Rosetta silent file (secondary structure, phi, psi, omega in degrees, C-alpha in Angstrom):
SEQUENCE: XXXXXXXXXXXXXXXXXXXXXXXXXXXXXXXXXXXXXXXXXXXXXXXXXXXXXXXXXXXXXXXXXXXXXXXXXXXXXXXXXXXXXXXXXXXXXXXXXXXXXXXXXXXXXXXXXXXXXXXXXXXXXXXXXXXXXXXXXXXXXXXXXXXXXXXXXXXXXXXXXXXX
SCORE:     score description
SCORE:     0.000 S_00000001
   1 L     0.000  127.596 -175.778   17.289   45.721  -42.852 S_00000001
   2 E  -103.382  137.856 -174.200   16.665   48.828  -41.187 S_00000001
   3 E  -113.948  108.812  176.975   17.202   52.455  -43.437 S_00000001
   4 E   -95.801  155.687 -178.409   17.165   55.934  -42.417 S_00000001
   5 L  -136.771  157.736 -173.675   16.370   58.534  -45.140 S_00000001
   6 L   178.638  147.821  162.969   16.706   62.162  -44.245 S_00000001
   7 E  -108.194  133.161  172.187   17.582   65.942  -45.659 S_00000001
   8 E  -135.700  123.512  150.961   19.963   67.580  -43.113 S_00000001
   9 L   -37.677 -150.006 -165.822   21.333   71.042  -43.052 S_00000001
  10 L  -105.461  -47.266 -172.931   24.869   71.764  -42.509 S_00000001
  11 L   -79.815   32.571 -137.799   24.104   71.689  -38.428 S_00000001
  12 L    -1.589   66.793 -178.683   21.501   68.568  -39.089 S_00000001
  13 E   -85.219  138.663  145.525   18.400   70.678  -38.893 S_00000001
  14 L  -150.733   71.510  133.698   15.556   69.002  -41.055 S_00000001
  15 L   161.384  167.854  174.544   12.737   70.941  -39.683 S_00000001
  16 E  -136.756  149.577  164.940   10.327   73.584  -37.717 S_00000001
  17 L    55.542   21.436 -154.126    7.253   73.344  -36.895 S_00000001
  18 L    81.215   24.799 -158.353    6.580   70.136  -38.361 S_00000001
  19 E  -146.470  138.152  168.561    7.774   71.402  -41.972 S_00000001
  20 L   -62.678 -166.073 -147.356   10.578   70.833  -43.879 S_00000001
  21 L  -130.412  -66.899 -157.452   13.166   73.567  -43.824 S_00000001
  22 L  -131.501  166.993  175.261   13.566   74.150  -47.822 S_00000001
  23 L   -95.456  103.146  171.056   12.095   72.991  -51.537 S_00000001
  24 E  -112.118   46.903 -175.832   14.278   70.720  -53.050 S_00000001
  25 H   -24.419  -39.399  170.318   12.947   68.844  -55.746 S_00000001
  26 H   -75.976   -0.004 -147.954   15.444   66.660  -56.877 S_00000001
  27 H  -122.537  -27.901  150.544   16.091   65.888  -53.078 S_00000001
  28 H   -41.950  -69.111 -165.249   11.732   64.655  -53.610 S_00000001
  29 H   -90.156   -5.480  154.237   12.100   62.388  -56.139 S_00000001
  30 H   -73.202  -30.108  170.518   15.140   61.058  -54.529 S_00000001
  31 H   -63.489  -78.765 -176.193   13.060   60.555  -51.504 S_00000001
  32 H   -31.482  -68.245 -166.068   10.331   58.753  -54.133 S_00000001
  33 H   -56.037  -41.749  162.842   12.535   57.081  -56.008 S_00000001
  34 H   -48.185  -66.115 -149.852   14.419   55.633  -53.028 S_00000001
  35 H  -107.526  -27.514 -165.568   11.473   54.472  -50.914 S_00000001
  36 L   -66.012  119.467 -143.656    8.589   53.320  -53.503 S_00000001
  37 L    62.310   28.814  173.159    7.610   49.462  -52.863 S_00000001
  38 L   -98.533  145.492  156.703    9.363   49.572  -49.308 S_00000001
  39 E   -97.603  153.842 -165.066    7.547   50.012  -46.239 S_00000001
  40 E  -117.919  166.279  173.843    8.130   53.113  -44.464 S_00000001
  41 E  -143.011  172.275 -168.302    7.708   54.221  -40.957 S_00000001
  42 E  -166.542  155.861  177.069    6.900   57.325  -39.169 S_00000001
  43 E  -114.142 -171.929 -157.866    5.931   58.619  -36.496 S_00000001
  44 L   -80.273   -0.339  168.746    2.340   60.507  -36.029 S_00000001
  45 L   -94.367  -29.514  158.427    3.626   64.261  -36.078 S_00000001
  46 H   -37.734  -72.996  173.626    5.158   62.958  -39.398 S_00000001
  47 H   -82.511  -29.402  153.428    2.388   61.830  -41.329 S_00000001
  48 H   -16.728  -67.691 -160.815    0.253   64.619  -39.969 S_00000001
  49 H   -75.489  -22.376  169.159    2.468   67.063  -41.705 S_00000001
  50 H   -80.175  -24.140  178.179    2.201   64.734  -45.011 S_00000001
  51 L    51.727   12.646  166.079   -1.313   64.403  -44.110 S_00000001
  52 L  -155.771  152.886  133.059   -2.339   60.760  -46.326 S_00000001
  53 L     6.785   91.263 -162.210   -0.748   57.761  -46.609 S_00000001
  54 L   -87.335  124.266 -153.530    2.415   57.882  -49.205 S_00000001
  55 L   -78.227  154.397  179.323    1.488   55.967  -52.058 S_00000001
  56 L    55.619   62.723  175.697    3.164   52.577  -53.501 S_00000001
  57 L  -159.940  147.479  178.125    4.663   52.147  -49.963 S_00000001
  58 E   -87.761  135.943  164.566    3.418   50.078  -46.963 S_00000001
  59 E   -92.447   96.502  176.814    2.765   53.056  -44.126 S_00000001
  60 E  -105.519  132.371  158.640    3.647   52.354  -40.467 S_00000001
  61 E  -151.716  131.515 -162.495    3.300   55.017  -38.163 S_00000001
  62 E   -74.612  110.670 -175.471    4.718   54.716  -34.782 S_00000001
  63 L  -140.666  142.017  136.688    2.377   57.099  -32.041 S_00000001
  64 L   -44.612   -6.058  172.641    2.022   56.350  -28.461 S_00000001
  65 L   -94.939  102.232  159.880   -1.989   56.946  -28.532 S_00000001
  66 L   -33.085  -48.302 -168.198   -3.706   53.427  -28.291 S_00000001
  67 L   -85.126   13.395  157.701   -6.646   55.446  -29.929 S_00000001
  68 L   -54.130  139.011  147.046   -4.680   56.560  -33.400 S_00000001
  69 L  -158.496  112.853 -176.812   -6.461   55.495  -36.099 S_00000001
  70 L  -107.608  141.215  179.313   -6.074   56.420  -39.608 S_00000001
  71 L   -54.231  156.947  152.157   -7.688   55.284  -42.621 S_00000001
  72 L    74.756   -4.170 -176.699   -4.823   53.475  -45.183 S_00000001
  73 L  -137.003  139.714  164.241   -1.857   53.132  -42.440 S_00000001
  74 E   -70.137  153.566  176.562   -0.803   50.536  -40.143 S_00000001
  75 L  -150.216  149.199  170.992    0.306   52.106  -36.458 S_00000001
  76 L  -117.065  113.430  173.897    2.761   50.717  -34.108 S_00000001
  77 L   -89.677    5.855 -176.952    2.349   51.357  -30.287 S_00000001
  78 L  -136.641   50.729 -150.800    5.653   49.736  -30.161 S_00000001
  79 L   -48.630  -14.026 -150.845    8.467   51.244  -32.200 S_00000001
  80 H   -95.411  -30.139 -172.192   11.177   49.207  -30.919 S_00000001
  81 H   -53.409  -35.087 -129.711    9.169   45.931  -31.317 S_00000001
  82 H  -102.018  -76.295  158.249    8.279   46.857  -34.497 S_00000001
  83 H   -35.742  -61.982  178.950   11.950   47.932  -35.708 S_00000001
  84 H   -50.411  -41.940 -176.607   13.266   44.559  -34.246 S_00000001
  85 H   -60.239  -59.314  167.910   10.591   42.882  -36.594 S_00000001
  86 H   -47.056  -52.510  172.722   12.412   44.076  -39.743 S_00000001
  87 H   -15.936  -58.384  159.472   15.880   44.082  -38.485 S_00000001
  88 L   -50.890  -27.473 -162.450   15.504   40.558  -39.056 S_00000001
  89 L  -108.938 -174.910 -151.212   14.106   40.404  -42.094 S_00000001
  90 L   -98.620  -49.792 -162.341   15.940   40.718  -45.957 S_00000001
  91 L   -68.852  141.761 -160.623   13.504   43.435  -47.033 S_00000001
  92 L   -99.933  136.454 -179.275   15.144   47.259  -46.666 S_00000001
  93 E  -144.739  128.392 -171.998   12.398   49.277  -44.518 S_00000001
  94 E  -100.116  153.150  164.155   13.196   52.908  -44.442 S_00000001
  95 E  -101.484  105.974 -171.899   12.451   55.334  -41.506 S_00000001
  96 L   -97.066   22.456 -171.697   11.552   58.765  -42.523 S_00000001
  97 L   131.905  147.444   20.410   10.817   60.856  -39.417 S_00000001
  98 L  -112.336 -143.361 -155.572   10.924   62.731  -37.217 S_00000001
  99 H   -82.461  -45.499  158.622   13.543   63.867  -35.265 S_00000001
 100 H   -46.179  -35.333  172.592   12.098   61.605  -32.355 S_00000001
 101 H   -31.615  -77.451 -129.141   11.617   58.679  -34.960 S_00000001
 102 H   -70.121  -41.873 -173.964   15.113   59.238  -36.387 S_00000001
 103 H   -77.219  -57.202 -169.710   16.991   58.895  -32.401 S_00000001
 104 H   -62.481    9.609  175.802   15.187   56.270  -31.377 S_00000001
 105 H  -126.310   -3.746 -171.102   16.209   53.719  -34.585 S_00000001
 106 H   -67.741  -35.016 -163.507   19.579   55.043  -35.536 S_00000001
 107 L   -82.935  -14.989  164.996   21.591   52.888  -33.655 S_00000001
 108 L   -55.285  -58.805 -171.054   19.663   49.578  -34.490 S_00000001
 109 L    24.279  126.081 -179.607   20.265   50.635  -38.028 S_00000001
 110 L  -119.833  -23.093 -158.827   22.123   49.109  -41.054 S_00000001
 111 E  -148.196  133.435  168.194   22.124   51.986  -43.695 S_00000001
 112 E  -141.653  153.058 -152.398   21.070   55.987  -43.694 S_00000001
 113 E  -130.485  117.781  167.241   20.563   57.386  -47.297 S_00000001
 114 E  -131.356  118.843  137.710   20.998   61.178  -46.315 S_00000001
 115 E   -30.585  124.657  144.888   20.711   64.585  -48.248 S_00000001
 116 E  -106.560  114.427 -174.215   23.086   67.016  -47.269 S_00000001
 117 L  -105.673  129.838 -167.580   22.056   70.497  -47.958 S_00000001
 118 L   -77.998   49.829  137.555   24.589   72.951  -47.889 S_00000001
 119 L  -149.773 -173.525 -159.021   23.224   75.264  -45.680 S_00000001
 120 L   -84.045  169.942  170.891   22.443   76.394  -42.073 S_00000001
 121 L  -161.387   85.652  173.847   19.070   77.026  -41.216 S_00000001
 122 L   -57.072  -18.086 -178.304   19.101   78.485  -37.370 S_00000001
 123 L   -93.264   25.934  134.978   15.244   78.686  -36.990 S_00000001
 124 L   -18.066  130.184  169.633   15.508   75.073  -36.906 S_00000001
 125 L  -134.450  -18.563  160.723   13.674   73.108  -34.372 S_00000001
 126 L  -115.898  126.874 -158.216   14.441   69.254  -35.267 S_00000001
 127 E  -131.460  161.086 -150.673   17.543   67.812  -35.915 S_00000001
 128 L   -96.398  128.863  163.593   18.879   64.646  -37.507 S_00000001
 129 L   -34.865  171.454 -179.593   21.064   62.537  -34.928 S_00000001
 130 L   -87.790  111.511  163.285   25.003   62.980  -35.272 S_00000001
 131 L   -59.710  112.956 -170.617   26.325   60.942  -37.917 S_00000001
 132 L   -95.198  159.286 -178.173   29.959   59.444  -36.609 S_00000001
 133 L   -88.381  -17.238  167.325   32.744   58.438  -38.462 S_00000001
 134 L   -31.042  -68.742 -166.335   33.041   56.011  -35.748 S_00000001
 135 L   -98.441  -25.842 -179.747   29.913   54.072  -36.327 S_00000001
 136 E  -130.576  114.192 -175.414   29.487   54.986  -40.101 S_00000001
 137 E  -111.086  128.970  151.531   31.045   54.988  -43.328 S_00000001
 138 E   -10.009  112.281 -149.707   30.530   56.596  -46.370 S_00000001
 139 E  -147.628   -8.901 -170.558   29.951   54.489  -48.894 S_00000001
 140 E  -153.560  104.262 -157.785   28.084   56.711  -51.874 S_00000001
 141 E  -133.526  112.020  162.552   28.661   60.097  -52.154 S_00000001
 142 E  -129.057  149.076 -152.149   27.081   62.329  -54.881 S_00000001
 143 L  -105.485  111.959  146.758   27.426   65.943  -55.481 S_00000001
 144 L  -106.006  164.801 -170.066   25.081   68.538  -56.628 S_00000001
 145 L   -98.329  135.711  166.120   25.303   72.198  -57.954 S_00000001
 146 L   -38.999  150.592  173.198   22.207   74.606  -57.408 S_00000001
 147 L  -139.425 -178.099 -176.215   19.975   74.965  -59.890 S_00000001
 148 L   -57.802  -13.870 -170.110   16.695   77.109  -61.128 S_00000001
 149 L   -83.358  -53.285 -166.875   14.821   74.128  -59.169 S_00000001
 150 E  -124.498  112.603 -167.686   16.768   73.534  -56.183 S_00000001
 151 L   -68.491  -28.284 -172.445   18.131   76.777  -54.193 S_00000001
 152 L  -130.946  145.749 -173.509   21.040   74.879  -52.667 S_00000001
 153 L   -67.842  168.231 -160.472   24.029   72.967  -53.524 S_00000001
 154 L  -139.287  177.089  152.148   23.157   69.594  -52.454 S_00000001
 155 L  -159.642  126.935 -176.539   24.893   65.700  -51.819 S_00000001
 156 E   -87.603   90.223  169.532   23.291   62.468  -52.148 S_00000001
 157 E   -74.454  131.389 -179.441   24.998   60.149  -49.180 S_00000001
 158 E  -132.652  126.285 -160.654   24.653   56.903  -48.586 S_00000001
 159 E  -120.062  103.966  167.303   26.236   55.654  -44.910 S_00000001
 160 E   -89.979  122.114  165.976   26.767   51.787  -43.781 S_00000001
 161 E   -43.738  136.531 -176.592   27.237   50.782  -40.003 S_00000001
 162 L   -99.207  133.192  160.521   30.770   49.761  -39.837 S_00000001
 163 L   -59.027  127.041 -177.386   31.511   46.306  -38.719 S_00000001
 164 L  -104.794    0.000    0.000   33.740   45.570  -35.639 S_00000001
């Protein structure tokens, strides 16, 4: 089973420069909480900007340089192959980024576990594919109010590919 996880803005920015857009803590350990014994994938401008391995998770990261090599992570020169290999299998393997990552796996997909943070952020330079009501339904939807922690109201979504 393939899983996208993502924070998106109101316009689905989630990032510049290789950086997240805002500090959300609770929108962290949802991320943690969420992912920890799964394997994750990424691509290599991803884990760059995380810069190790994310612990109690198997670490794929998808780059197009035969010559990547990082201590502590598996790499895939073949995202799609690599995505098909899970698809298949019972075990939920999340994708976390980036924006290239996130288009090239959405539509295999079975599930995207999304933040929505309720605001815009125009100096945005990567954005989350368009979620449709077409293709996706709503299936978990919880709502939070800023706090001293988190600067922005927030909603924890969870979105299943609709059967046709």
């Amino acid at each position: 089973m393939i899983s996208l996880i993502a924070a998106i803005g109101k316009n689905n920015e989630i990032g510049k420069k290789n950086s997240l857009l805002w500090n959300l803590p609770a929108d962290m350990k949802h991320f943690r909480d969420t992912t920890r014994g799964h394997t994750v994938i990424m691509g290599d401008k991803t884990f760059e900007s995380i810069g190790k391995p994310l612990p109690n998770r198997r670490n794929i990261v998808a780059t197009l340089d035969k010559n990547y090599k990082v201590l502590g992570v598996e790499i895939s020169n073949n995202l799609q192959k690599t995505v098909a290999k899970f698809k298949k299998s019972s075990e939920e393997v999340f994708v976390i980024g980036g924006a290239q990552i996130y288009a090239l796996t959405i539509a295999g997909a079975d599930r995207l576990y999304i933040t929505h943070v309720e605001a815009s952020f125009p100096e945005a330079d990567a954005f989350f594919p368009e979620i449709s009501s077409d293709i996706w339904e709503e299936i978990e939807h919880k709502k939070h109010i800023k706090d001293s922690e988190n600067p922005y109201n927030y909603t924890f979504s969870v979105y299943e590919k609709l059967t046709k």
